[in-house]
mmCIF file of C-alpha atoms in Angstrom:
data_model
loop_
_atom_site.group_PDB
_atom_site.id
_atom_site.type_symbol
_atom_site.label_atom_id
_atom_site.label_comp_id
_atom_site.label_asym_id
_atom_site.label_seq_id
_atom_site.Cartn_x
_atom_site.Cartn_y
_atom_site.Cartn_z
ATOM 1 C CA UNK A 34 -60.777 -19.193 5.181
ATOM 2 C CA UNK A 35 -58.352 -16.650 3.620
ATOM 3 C CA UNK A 36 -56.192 -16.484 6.115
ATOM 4 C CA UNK A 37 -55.651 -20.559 6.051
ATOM 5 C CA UNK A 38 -55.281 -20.546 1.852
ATOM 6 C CA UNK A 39 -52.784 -17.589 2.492
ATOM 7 C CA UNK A 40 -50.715 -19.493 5.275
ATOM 8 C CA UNK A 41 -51.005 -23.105 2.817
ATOM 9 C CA UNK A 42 -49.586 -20.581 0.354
ATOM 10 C CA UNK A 43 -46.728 -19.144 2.264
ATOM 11 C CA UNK A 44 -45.921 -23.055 3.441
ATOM 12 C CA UNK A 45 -45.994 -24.321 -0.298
ATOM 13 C CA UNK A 46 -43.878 -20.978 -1.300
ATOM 14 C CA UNK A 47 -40.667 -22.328 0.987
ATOM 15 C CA UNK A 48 -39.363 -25.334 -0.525
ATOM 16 C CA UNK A 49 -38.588 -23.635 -4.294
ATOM 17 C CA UNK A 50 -36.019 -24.872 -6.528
ATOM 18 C CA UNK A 51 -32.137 -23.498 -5.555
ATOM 19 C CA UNK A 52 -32.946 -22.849 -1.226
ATOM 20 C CA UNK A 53 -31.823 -25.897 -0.364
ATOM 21 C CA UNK A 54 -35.739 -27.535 0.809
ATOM 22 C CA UNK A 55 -36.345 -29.250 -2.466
ATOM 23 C CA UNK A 56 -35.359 -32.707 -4.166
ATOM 24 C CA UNK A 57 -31.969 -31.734 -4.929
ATOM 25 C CA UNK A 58 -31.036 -31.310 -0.965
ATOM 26 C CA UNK A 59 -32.120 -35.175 -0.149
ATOM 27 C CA UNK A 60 -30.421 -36.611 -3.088
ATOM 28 C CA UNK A 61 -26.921 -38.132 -2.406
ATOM 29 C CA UNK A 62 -25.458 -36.481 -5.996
ATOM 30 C CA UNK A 63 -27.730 -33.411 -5.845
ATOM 31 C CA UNK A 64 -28.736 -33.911 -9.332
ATOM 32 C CA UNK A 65 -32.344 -33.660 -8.247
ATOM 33 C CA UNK A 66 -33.104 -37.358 -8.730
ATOM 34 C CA UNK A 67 -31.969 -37.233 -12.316
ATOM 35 C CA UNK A 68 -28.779 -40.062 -14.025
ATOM 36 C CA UNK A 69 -26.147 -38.375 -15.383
ATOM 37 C CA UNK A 70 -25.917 -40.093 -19.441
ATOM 38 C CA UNK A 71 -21.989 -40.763 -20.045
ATOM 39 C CA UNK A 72 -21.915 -39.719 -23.792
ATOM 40 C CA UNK A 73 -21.470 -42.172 -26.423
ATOM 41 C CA UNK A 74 -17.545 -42.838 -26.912
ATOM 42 C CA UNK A 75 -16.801 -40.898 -23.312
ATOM 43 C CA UNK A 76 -14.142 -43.095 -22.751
ATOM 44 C CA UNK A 77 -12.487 -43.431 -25.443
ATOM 45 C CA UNK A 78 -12.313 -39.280 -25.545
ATOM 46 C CA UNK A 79 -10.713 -39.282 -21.736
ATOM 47 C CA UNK A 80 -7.913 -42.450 -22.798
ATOM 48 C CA UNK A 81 -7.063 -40.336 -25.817
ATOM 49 C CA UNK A 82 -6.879 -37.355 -23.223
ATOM 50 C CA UNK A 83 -4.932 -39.074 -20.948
ATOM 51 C CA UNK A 84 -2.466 -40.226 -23.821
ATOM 52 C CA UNK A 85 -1.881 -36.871 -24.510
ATOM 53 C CA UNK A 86 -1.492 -35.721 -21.566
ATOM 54 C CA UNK A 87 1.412 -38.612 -20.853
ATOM 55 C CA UNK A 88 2.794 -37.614 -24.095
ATOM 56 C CA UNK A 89 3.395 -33.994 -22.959
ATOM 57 C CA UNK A 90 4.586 -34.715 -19.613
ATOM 58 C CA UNK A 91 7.192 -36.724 -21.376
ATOM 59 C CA UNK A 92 8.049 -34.402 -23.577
ATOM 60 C CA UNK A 93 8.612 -31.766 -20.450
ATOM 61 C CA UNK A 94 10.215 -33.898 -18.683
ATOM 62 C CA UNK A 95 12.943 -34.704 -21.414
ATOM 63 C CA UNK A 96 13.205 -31.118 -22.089
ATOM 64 C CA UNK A 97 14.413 -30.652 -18.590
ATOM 65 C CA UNK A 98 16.811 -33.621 -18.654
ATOM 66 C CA UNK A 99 18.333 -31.788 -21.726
ATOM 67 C CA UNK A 100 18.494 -28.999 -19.910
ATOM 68 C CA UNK A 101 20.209 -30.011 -16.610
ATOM 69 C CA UNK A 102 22.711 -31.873 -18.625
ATOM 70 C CA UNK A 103 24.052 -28.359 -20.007
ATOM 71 C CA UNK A 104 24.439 -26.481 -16.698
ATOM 72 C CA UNK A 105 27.157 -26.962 -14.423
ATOM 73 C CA UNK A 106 26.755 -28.267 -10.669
ATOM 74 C CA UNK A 107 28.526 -28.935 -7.887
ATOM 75 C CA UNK A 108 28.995 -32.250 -7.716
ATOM 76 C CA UNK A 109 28.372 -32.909 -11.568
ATOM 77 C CA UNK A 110 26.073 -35.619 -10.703
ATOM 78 C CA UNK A 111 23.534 -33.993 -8.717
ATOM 79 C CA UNK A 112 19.922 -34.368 -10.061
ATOM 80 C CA UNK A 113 18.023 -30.952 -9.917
ATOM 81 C CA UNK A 114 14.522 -29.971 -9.525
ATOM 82 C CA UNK A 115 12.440 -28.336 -12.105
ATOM 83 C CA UNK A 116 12.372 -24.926 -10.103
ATOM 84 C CA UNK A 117 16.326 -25.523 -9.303
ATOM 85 C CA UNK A 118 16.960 -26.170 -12.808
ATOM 86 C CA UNK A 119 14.944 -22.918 -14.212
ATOM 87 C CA UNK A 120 16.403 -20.861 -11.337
ATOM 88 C CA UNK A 121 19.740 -21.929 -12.209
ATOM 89 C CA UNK A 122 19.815 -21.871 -16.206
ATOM 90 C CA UNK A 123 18.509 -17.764 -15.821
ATOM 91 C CA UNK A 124 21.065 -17.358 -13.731
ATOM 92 C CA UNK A 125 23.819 -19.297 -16.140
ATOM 93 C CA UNK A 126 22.242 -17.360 -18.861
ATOM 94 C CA UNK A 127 23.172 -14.158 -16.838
ATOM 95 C CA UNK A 128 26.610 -15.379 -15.685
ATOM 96 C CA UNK A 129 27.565 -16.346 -19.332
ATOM 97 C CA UNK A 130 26.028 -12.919 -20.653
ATOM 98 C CA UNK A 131 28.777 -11.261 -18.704
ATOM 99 C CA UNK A 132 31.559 -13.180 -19.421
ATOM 100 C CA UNK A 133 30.363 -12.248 -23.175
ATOM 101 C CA UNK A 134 30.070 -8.618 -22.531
ATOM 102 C CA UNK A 135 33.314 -8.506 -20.140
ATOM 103 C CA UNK A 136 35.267 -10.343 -22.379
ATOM 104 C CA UNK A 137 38.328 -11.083 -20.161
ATOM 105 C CA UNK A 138 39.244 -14.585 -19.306
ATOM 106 C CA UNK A 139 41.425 -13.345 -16.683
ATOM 107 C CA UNK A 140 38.952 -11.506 -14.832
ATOM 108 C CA UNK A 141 38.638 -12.401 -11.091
ATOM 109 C CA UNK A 142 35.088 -12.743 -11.551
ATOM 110 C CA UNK A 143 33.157 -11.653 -14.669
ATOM 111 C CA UNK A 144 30.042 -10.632 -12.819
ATOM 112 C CA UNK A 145 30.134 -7.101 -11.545
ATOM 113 C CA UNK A 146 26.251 -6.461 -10.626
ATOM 114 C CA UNK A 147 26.312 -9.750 -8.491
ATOM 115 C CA UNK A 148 28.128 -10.227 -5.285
ATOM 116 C CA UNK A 149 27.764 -13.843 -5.499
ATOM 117 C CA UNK A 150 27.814 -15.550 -8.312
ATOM 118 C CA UNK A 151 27.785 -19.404 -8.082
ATOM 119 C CA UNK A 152 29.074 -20.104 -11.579
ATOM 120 C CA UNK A 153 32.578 -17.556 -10.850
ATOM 121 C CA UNK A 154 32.683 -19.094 -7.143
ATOM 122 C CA UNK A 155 32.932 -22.388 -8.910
ATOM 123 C CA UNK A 156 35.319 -21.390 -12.010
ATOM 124 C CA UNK A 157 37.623 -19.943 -8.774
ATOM 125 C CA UNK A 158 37.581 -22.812 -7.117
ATOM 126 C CA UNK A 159 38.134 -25.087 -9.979
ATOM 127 C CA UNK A 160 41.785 -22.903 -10.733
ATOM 128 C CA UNK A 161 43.058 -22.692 -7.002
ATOM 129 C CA UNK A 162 42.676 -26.496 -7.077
ATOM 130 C CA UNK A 163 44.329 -26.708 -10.460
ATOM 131 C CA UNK A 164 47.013 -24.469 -9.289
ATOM 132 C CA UNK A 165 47.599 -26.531 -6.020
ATOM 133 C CA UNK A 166 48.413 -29.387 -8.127
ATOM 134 C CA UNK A 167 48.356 -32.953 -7.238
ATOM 135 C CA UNK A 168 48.750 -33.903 -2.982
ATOM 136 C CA UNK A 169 52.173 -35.610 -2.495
ATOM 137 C CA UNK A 170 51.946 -38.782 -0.503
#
């Protein structure tokens, strides 16, 4: 008879909560069986959220207009990414640092510790063009 309470024992010991045997295993949600309450005023908390959250997506998004609008591309009208336009403004930052600590407008190209630099490229450009003048027709 011991051996038979022992093995009822041993059968009842393998479905306990958290292996996966119990209620919470058959249930579709896995809640156990048990309705989830929505608090009192839960949606009026997530549409204030949301607002927000459209309010500072706006707000990042305008800052990054601003920002595109003050560095130079090639064509002027090109729209840039976010990671273009952060990539870009460092590297105008840079570019205008050394014009700053060069201080020589007639400099070939005011960035020493770059071999490229897109903003001197353009500036170079922008004179042979100038000094080509107008095409004769």
């Amino acid at each position: 008879m011991k051996a038979a309470e022992g093995a009822a024992a041993a059968g009842a010991g393998q479905h306990r909560a958290g292996d996966g045997g119990g209620a919470a295993a058959r249930t579709p949600a896995g809640n156990g069986g048990r309705r989830r309450r929505r608090r009192e005023g839960g949606g009026r908390q997530r549409a204030a959220a949301n607002a927000r959250e459209r309010d500072r997506t706006h707000s990042v998004n305008t800052a990054f207009g601003a920002l595109r609008t003050l560095i130079p591309t090639e064509p002027a009208d090109r729209k840039l990414s976010k990671v273009e336009t952060l990539r870009l403004a460092s590297s105008y930052i840079s570019h205008l640092a050394n014009v700053l600590r060069l201080q020589s407008p007639a400099a070939p190209q005011p960035c020493p510790q770059r071999p490229i630099c897109t903003f001197c490229l353009s500036e170079q450009r922008k004179r042979h063009r100038e000094a080509e003048g107008p095409l004769a027709v």
